[in-house]
PDB file of C-alpha atoms in Angstrom:
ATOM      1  CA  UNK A 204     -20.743 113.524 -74.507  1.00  0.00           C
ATOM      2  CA  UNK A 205     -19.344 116.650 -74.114  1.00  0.00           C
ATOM      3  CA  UNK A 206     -17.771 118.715 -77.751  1.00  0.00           C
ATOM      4  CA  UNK A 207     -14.442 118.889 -78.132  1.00  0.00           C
ATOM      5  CA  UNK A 208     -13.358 122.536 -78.804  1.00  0.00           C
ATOM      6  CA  UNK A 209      -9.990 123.474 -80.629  1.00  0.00           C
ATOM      7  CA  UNK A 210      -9.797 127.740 -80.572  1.00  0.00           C
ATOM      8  CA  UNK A 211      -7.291 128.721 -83.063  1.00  0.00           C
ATOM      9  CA  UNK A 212      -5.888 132.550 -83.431  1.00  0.00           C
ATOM     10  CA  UNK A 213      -2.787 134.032 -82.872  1.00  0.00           C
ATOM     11  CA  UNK A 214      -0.730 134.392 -80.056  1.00  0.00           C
ATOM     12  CA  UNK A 215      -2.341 137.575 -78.929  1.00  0.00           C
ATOM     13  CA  UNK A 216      -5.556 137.990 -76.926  1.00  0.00           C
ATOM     14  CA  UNK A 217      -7.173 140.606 -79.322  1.00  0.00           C
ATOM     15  CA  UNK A 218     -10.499 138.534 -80.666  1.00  0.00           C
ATOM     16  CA  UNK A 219      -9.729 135.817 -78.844  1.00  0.00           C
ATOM     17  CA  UNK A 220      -9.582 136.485 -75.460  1.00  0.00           C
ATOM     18  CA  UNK A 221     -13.039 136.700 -74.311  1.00  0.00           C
ATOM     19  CA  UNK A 222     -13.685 133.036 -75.908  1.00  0.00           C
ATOM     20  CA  UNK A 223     -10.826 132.090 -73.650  1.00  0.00           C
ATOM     21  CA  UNK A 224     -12.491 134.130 -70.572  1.00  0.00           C
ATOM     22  CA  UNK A 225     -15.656 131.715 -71.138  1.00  0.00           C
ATOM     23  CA  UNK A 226     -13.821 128.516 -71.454  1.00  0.00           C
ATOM     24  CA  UNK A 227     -11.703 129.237 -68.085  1.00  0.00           C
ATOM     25  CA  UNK A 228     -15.243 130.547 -66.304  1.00  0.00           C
ATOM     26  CA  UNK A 229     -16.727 127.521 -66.861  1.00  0.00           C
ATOM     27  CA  UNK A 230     -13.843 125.462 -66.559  1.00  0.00           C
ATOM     28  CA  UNK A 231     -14.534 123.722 -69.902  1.00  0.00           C
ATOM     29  CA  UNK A 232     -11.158 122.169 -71.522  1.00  0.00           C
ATOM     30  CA  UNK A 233     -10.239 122.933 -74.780  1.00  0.00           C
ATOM     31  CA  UNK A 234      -6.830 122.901 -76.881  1.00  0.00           C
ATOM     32  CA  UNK A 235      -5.437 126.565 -77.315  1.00  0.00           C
ATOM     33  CA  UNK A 236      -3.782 127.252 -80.498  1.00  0.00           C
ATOM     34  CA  UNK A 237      -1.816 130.150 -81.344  1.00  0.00           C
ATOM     35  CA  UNK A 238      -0.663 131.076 -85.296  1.00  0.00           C
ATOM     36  CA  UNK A 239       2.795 132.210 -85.218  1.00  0.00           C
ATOM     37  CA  UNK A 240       2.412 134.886 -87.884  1.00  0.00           C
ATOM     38  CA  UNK A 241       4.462 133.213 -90.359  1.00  0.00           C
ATOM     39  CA  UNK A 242       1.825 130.034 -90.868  1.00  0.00           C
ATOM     40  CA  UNK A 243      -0.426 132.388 -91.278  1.00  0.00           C
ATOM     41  CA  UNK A 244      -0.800 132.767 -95.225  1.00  0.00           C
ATOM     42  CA  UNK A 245      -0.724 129.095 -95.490  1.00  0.00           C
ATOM     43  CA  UNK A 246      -3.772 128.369 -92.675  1.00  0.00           C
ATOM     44  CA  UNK A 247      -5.854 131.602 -93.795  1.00  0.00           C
ATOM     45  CA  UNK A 248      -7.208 129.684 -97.030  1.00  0.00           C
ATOM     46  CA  UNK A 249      -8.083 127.035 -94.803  1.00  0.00           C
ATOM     47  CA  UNK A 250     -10.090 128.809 -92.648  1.00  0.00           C
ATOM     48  CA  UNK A 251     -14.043 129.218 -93.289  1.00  0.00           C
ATOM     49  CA  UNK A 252     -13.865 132.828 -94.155  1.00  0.00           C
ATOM     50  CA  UNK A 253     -10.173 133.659 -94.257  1.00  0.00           C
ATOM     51  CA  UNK A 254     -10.406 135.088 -90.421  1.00  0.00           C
ATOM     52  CA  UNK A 255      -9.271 134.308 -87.136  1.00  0.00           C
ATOM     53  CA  UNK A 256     -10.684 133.489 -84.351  1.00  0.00           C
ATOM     54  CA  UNK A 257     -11.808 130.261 -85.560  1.00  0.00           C
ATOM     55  CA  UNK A 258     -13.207 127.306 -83.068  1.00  0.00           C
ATOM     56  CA  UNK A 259     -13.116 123.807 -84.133  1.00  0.00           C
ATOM     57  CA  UNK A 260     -16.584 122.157 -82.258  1.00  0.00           C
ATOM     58  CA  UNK A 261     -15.804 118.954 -82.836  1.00  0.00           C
ATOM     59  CA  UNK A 262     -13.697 118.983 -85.456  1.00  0.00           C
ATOM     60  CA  UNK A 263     -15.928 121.449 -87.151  1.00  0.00           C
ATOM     61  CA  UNK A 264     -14.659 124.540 -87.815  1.00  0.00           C
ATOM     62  CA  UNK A 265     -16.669 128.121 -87.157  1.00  0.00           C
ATOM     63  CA  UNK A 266     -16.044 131.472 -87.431  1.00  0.00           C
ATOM     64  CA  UNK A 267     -16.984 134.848 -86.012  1.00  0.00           C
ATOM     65  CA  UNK A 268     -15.550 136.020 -82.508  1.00  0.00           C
ATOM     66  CA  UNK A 269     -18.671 136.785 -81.462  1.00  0.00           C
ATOM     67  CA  UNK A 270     -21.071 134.139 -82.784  1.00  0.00           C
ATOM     68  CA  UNK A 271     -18.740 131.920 -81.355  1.00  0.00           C
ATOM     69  CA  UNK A 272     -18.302 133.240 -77.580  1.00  0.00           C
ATOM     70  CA  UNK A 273     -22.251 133.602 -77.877  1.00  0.00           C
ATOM     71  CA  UNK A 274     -22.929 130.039 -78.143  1.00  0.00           C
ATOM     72  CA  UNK A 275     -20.054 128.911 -75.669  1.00  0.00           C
ATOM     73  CA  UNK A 276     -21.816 131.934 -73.273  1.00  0.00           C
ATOM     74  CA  UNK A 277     -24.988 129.973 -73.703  1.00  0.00           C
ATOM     75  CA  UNK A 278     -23.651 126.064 -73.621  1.00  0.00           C
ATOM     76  CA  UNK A 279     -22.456 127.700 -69.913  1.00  0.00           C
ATOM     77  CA  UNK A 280     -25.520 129.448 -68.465  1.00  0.00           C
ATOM     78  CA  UNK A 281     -23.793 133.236 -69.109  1.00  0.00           C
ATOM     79  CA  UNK A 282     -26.340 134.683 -72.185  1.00  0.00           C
ATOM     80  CA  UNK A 283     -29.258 135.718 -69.424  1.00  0.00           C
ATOM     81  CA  UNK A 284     -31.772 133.819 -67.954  1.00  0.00           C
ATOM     82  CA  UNK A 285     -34.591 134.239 -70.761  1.00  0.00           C
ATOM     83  CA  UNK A 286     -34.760 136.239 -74.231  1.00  0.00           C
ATOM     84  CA  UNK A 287     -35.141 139.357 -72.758  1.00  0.00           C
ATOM     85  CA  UNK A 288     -31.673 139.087 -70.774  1.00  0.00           C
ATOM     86  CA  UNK A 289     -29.926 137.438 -73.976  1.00  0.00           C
ATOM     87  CA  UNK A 290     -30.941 140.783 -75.755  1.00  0.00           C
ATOM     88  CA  UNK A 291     -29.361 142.710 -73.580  1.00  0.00           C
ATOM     89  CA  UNK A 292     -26.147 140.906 -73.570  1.00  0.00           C
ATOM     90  CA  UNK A 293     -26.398 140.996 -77.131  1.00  0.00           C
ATOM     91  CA  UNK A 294     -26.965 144.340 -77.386  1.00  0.00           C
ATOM     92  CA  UNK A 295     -23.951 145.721 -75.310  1.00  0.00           C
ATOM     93  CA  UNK A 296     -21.897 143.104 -76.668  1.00  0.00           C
ATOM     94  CA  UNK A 297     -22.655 145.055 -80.157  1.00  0.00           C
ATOM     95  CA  UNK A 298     -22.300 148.551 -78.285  1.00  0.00           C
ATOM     96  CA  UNK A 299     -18.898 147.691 -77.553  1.00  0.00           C
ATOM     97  CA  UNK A 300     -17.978 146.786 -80.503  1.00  0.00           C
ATOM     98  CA  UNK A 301     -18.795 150.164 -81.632  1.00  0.00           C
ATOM     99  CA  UNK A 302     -16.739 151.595 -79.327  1.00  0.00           C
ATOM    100  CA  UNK A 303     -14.032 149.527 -79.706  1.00  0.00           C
ATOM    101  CA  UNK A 304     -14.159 150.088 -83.608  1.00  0.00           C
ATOM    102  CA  UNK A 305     -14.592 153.620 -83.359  1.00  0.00           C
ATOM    103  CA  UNK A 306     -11.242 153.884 -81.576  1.00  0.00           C
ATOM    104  CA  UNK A 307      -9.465 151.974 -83.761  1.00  0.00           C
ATOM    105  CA  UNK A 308     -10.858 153.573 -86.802  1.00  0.00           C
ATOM    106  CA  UNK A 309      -9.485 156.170 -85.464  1.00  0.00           C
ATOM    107  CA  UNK A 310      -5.741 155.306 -84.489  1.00  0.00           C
ATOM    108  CA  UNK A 311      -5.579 153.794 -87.869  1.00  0.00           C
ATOM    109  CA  UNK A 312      -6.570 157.370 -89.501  1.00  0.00           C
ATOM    110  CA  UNK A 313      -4.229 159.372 -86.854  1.00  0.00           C
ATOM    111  CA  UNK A 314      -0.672 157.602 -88.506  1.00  0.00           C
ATOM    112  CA  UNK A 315      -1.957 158.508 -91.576  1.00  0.00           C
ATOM    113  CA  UNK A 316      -2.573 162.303 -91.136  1.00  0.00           C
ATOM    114  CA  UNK A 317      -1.827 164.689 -87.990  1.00  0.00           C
ATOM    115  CA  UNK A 318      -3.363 167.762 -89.352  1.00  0.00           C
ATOM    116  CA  UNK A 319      -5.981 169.927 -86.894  1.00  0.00           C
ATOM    117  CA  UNK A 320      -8.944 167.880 -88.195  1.00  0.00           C
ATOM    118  CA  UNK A 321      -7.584 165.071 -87.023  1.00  0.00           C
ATOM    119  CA  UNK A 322      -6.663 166.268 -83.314  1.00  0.00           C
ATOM    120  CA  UNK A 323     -10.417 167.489 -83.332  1.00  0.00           C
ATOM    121  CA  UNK A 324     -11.481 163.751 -84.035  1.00  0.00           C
ATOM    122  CA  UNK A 325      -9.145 163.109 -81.161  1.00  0.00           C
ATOM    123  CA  UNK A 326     -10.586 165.077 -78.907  1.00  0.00           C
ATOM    124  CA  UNK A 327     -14.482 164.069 -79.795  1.00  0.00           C
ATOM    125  CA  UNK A 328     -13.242 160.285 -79.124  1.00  0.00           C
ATOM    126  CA  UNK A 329     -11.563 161.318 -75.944  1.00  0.00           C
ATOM    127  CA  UNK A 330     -13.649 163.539 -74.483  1.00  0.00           C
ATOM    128  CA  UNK A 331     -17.486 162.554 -75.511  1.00  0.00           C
ATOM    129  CA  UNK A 332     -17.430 159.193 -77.160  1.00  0.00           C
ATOM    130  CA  UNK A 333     -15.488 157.345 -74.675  1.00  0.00           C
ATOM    131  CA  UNK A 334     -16.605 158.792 -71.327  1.00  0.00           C
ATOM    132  CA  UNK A 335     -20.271 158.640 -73.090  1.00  0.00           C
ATOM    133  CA  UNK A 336     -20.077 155.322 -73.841  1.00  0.00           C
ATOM    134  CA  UNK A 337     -18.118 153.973 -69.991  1.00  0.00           C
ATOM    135  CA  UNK A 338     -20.650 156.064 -68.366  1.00  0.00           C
ATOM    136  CA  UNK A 339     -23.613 154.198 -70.002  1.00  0.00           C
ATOM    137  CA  UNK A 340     -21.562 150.934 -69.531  1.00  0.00           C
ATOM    138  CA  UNK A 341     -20.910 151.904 -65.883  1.00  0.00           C
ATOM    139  CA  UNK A 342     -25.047 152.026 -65.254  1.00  0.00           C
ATOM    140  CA  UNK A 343     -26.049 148.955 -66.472  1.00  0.00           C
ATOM    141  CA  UNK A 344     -22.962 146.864 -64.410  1.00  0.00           C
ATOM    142  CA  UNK A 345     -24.394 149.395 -61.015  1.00  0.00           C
ATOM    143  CA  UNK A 346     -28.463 148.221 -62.018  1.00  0.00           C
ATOM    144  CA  UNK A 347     -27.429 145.129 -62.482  1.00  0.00           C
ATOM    145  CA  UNK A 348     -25.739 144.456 -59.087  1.00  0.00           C
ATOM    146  CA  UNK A 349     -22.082 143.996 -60.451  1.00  0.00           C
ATOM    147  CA  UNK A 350     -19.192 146.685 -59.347  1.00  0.00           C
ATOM    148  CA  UNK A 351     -18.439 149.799 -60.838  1.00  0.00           C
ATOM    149  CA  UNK A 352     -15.696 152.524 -60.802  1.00  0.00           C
ATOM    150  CA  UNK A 353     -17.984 154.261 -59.066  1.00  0.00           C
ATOM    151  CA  UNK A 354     -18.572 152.046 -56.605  1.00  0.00           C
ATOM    152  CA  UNK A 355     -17.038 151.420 -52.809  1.00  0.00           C
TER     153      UNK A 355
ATOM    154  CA  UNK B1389     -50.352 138.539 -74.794  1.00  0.00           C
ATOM    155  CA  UNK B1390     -48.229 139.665 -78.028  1.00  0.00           C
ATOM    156  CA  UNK B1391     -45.796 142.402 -77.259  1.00  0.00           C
ATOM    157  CA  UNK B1392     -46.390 145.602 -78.707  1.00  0.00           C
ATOM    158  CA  UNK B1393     -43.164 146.741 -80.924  1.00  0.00           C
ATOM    159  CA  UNK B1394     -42.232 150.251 -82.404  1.00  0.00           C
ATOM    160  CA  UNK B1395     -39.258 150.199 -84.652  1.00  0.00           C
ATOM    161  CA  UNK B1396     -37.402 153.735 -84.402  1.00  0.00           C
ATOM    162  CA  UNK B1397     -34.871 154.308 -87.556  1.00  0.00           C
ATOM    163  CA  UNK B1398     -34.562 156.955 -90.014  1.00  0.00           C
ATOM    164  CA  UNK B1399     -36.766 156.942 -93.568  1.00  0.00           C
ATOM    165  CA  UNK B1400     -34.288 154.559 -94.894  1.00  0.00           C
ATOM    166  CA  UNK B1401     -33.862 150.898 -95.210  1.00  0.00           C
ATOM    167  CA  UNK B1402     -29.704 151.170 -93.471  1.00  0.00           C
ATOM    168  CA  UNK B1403     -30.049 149.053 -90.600  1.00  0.00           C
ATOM    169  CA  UNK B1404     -33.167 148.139 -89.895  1.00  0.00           C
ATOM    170  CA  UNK B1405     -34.625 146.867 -92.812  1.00  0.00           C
ATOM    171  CA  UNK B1406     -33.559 143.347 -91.888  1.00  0.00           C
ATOM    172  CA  UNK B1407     -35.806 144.052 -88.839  1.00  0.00           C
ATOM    173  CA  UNK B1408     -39.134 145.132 -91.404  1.00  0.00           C
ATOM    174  CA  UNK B1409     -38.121 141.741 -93.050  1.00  0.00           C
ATOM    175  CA  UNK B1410     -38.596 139.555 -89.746  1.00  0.00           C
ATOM    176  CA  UNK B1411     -41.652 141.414 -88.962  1.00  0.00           C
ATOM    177  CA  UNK B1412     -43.347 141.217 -92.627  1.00  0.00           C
ATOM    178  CA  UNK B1413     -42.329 137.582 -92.269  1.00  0.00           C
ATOM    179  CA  UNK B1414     -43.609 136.687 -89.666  1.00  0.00           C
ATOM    180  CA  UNK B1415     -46.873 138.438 -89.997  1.00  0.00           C
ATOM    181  CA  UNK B1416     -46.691 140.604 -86.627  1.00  0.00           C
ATOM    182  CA  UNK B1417     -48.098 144.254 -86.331  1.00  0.00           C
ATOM    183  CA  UNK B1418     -45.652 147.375 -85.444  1.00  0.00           C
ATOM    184  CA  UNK B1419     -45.041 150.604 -85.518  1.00  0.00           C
ATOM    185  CA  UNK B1420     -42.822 151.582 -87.922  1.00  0.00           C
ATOM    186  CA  UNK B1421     -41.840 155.367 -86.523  1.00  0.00           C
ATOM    187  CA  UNK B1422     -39.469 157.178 -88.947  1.00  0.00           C
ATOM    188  CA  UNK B1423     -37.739 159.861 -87.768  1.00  0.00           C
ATOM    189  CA  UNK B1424     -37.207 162.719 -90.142  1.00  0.00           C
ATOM    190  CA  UNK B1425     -33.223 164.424 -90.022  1.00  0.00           C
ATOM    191  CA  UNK B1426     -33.868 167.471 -88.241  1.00  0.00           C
ATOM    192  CA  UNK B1427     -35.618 165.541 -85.885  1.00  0.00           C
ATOM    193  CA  UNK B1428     -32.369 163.606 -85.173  1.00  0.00           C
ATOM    194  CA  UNK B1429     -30.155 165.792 -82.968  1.00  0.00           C
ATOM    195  CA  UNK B1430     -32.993 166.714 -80.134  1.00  0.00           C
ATOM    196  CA  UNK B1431     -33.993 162.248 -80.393  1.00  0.00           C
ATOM    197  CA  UNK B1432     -30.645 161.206 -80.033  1.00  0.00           C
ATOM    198  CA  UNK B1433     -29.840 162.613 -76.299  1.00  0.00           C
ATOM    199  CA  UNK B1434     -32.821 160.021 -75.624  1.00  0.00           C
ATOM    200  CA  UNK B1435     -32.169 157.034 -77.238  1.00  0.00           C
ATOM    201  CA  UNK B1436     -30.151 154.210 -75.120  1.00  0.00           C
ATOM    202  CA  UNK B1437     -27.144 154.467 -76.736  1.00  0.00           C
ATOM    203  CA  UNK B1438     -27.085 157.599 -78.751  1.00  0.00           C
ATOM    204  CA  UNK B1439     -27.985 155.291 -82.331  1.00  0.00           C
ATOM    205  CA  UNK B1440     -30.779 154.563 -84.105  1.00  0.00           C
ATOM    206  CA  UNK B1441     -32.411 151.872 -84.889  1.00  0.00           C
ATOM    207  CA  UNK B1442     -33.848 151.392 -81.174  1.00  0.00           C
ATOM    208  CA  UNK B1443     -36.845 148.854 -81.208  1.00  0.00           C
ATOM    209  CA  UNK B1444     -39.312 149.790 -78.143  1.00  0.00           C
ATOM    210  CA  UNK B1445     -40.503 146.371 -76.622  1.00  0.00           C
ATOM    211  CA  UNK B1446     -43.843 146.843 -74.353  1.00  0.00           C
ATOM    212  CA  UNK B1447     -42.342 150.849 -74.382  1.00  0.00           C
ATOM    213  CA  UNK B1448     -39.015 149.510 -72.944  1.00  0.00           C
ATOM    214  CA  UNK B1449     -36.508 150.764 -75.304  1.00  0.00           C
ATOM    215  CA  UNK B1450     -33.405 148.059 -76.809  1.00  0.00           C
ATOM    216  CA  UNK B1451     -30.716 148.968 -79.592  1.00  0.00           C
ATOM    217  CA  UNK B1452     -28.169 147.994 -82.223  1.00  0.00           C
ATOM    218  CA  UNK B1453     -30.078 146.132 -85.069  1.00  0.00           C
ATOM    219  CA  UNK B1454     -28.529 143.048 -85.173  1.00  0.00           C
ATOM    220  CA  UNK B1455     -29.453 142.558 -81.450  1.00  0.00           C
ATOM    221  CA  UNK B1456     -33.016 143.285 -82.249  1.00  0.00           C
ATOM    222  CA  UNK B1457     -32.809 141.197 -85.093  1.00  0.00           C
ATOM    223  CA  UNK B1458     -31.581 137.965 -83.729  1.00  0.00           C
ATOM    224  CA  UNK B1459     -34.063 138.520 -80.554  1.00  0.00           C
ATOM    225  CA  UNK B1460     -36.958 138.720 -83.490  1.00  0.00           C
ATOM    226  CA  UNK B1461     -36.075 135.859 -85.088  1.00  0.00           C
ATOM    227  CA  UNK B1462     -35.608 133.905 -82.018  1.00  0.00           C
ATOM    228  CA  UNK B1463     -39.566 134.640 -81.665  1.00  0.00           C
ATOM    229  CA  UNK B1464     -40.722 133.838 -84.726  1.00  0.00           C
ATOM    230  CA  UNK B1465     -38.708 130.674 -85.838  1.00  0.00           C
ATOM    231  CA  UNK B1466     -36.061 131.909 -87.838  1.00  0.00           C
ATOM    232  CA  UNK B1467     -32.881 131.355 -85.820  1.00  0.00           C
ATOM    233  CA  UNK B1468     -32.216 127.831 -86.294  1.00  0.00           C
ATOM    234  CA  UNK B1469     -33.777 124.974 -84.908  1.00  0.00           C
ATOM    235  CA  UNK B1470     -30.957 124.026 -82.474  1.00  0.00           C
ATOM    236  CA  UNK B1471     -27.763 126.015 -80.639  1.00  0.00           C
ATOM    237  CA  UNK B1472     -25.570 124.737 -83.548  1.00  0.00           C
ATOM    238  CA  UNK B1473     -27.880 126.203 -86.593  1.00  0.00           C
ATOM    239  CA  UNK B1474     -28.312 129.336 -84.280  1.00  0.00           C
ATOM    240  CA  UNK B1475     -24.175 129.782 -84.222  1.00  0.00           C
ATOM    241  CA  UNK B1476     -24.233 129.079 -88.323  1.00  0.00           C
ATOM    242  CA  UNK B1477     -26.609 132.200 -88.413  1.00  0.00           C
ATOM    243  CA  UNK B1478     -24.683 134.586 -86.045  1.00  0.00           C
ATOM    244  CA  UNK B1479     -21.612 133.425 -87.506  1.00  0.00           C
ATOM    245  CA  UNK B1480     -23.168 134.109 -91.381  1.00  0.00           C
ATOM    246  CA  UNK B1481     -24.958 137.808 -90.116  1.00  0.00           C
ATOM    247  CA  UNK B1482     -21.531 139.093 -88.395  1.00  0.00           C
ATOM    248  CA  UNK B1483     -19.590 137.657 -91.807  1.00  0.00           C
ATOM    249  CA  UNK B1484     -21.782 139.875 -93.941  1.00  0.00           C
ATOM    250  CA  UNK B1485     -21.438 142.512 -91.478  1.00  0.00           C
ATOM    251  CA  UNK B1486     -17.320 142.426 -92.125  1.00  0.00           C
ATOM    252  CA  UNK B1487     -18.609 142.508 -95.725  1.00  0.00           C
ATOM    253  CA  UNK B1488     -20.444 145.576 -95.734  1.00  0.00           C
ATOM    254  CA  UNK B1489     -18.252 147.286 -93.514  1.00  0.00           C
ATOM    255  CA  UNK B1490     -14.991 146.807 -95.237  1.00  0.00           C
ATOM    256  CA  UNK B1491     -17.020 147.829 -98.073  1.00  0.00           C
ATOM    257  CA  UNK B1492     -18.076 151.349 -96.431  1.00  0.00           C
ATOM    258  CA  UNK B1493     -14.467 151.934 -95.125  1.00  0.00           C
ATOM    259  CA  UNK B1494     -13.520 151.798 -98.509  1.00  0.00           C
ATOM    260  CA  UNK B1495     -16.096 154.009 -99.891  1.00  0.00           C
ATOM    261  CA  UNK B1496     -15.178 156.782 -97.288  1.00  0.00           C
ATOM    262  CA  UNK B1497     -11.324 157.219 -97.777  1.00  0.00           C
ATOM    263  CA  UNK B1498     -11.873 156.924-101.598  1.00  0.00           C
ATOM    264  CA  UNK B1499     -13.899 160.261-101.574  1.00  0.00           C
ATOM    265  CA  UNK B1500     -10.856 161.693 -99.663  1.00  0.00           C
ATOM    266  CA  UNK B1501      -7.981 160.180-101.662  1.00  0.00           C
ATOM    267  CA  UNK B1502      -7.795 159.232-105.497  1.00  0.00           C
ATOM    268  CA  UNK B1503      -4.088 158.088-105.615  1.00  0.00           C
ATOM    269  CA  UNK B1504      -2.569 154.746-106.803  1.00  0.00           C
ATOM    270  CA  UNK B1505      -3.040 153.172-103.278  1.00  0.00           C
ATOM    271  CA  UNK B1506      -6.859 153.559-103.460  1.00  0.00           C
ATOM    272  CA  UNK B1507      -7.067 152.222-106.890  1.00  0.00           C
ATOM    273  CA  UNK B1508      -4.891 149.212-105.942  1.00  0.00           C
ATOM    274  CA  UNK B1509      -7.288 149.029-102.611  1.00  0.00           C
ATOM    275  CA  UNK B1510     -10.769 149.289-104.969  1.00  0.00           C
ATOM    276  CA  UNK B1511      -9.369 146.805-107.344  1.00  0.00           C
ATOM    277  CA  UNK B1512      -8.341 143.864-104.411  1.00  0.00           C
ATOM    278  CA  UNK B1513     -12.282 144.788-102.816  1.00  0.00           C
ATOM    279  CA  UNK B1514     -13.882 144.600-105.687  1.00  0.00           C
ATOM    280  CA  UNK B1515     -11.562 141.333-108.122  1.00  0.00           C
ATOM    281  CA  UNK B1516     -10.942 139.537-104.565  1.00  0.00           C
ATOM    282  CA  UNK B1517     -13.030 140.296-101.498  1.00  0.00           C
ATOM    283  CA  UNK B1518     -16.449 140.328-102.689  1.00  0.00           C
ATOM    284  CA  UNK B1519     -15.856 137.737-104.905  1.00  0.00           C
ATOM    285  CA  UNK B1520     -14.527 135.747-101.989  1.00  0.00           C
ATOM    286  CA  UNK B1521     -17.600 136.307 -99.960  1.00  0.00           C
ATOM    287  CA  UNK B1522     -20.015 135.971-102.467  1.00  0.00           C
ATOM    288  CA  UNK B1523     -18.904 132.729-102.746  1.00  0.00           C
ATOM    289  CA  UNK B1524     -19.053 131.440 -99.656  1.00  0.00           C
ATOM    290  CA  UNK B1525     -22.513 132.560 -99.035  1.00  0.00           C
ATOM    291  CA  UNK B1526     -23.464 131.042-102.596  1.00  0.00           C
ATOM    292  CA  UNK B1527     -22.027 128.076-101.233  1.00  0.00           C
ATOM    293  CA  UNK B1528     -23.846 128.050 -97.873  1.00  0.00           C
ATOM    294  CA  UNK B1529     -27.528 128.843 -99.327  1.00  0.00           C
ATOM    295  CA  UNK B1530     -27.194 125.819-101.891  1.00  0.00           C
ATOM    296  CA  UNK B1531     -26.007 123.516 -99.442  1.00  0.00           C
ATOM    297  CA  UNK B1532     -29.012 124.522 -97.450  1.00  0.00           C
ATOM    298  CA  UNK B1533     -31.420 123.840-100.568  1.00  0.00           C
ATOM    299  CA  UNK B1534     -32.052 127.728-100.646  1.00  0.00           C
ATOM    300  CA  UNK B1535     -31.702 129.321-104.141  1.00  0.00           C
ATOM    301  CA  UNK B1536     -27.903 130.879-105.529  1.00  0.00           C
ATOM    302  CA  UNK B1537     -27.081 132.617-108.514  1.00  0.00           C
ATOM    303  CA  UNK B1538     -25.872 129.639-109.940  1.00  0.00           C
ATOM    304  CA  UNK B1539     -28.698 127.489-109.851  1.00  0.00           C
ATOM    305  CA  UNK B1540     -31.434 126.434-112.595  1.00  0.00           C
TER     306      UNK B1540
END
């Protein structure tokens, strides 16, 4: 019989929304429910680790964005077609996650202090990390077959 | 035939001692290449994604530890017998990973401030957080017959 899945997180796509992306690509149902920010004091001791996302596999509850869109990505034939291919997917999930956090490291540090130190940080993110990064990123979709910017 | 594996890191345990681990483990033969600092700056334009460690598979080059990790255990039997141990594992290594990392956020902006705020910040990581993890994971090896602090 197929699980029963229960995604709870807040109303806001932020950890969430690539769990969702999997559950609509494979046109899997499952109940979608969003914290309003109040309840959420109340349901974080109840939660495995305190966090959100959490997804409730039949009735059991799991944590970990990642971990969890990982095993949904591989109940519906999207973690590569043998180790090797799951590697990779693991590994630019990971990448991106870098990026991502290195970004909002940094937004978190710039409303804190505006000095020149900071504006050079800005600049490093803007003008080497992130183009590094998308151009990297922008390979492997082109090798792979998929479309990039670059792309016609 | 076995693949042949060279781990590239720094002289440090950091990220990819969990790799050694898997490898000492499971009894398989690598090369364990560590790069010395100065070395660092002319390596890095080559490596996949500008980090370290990169684990060369058969010469073909993969990153981000974790990645490398989970593909290692996969090989040698330590990633759960089943999809849903698998996800208990991921969902465990990316918990510890929030763990460490809040940890290292800390330890960063503490060398740059000293004020009341940090103390009140070191004192809810160090009374609350950790304690809070610890005891989940306490809680998960001893319901999985492994070893905890606790026990006789």
């Amino acid at each position: 019989m197929a699980p029963s899945y229960k995604l709870i997180y807040f109303n806001a796509r932020g950890k969430a929304e690539h769990i969702r992306f999997i559950f609509a690509y494979a046109g899997v149902d499952y109940e979608d429910e969003r914290i309003p920010q109040e309840k959420w004091p109340e349901l974080k001791r109840k939660m495995p680790f305190g966090m959100l996302p959490v997804l409730e596999i039949d009735g059991k509850p799991v944590g970990q964005s990642n971990a969890i869109a990982r095993h949904l990505a591989k109940q519906y034939g999207l973690a590569g077609k043998d180790d090797w291919e799951s590697l990779q997917c693991d590994m630019l999930v990971d990448t991106l996650t870098d990026l991502k956090q290195g970004s909002l490291v940094y937004q978190q540090r710039e409303e804190e202090a505006n000095g020149y130190e900071e504006q050079e940080k800005k600049i490093i993110l803007m003008k080497e990390k992130i183009p590094f990064y998308l151009n990297k990123f922008e390979k492997v979709v082109s090798e792979n077959g998929g479309f990039s910017v670059g792309s016609a």
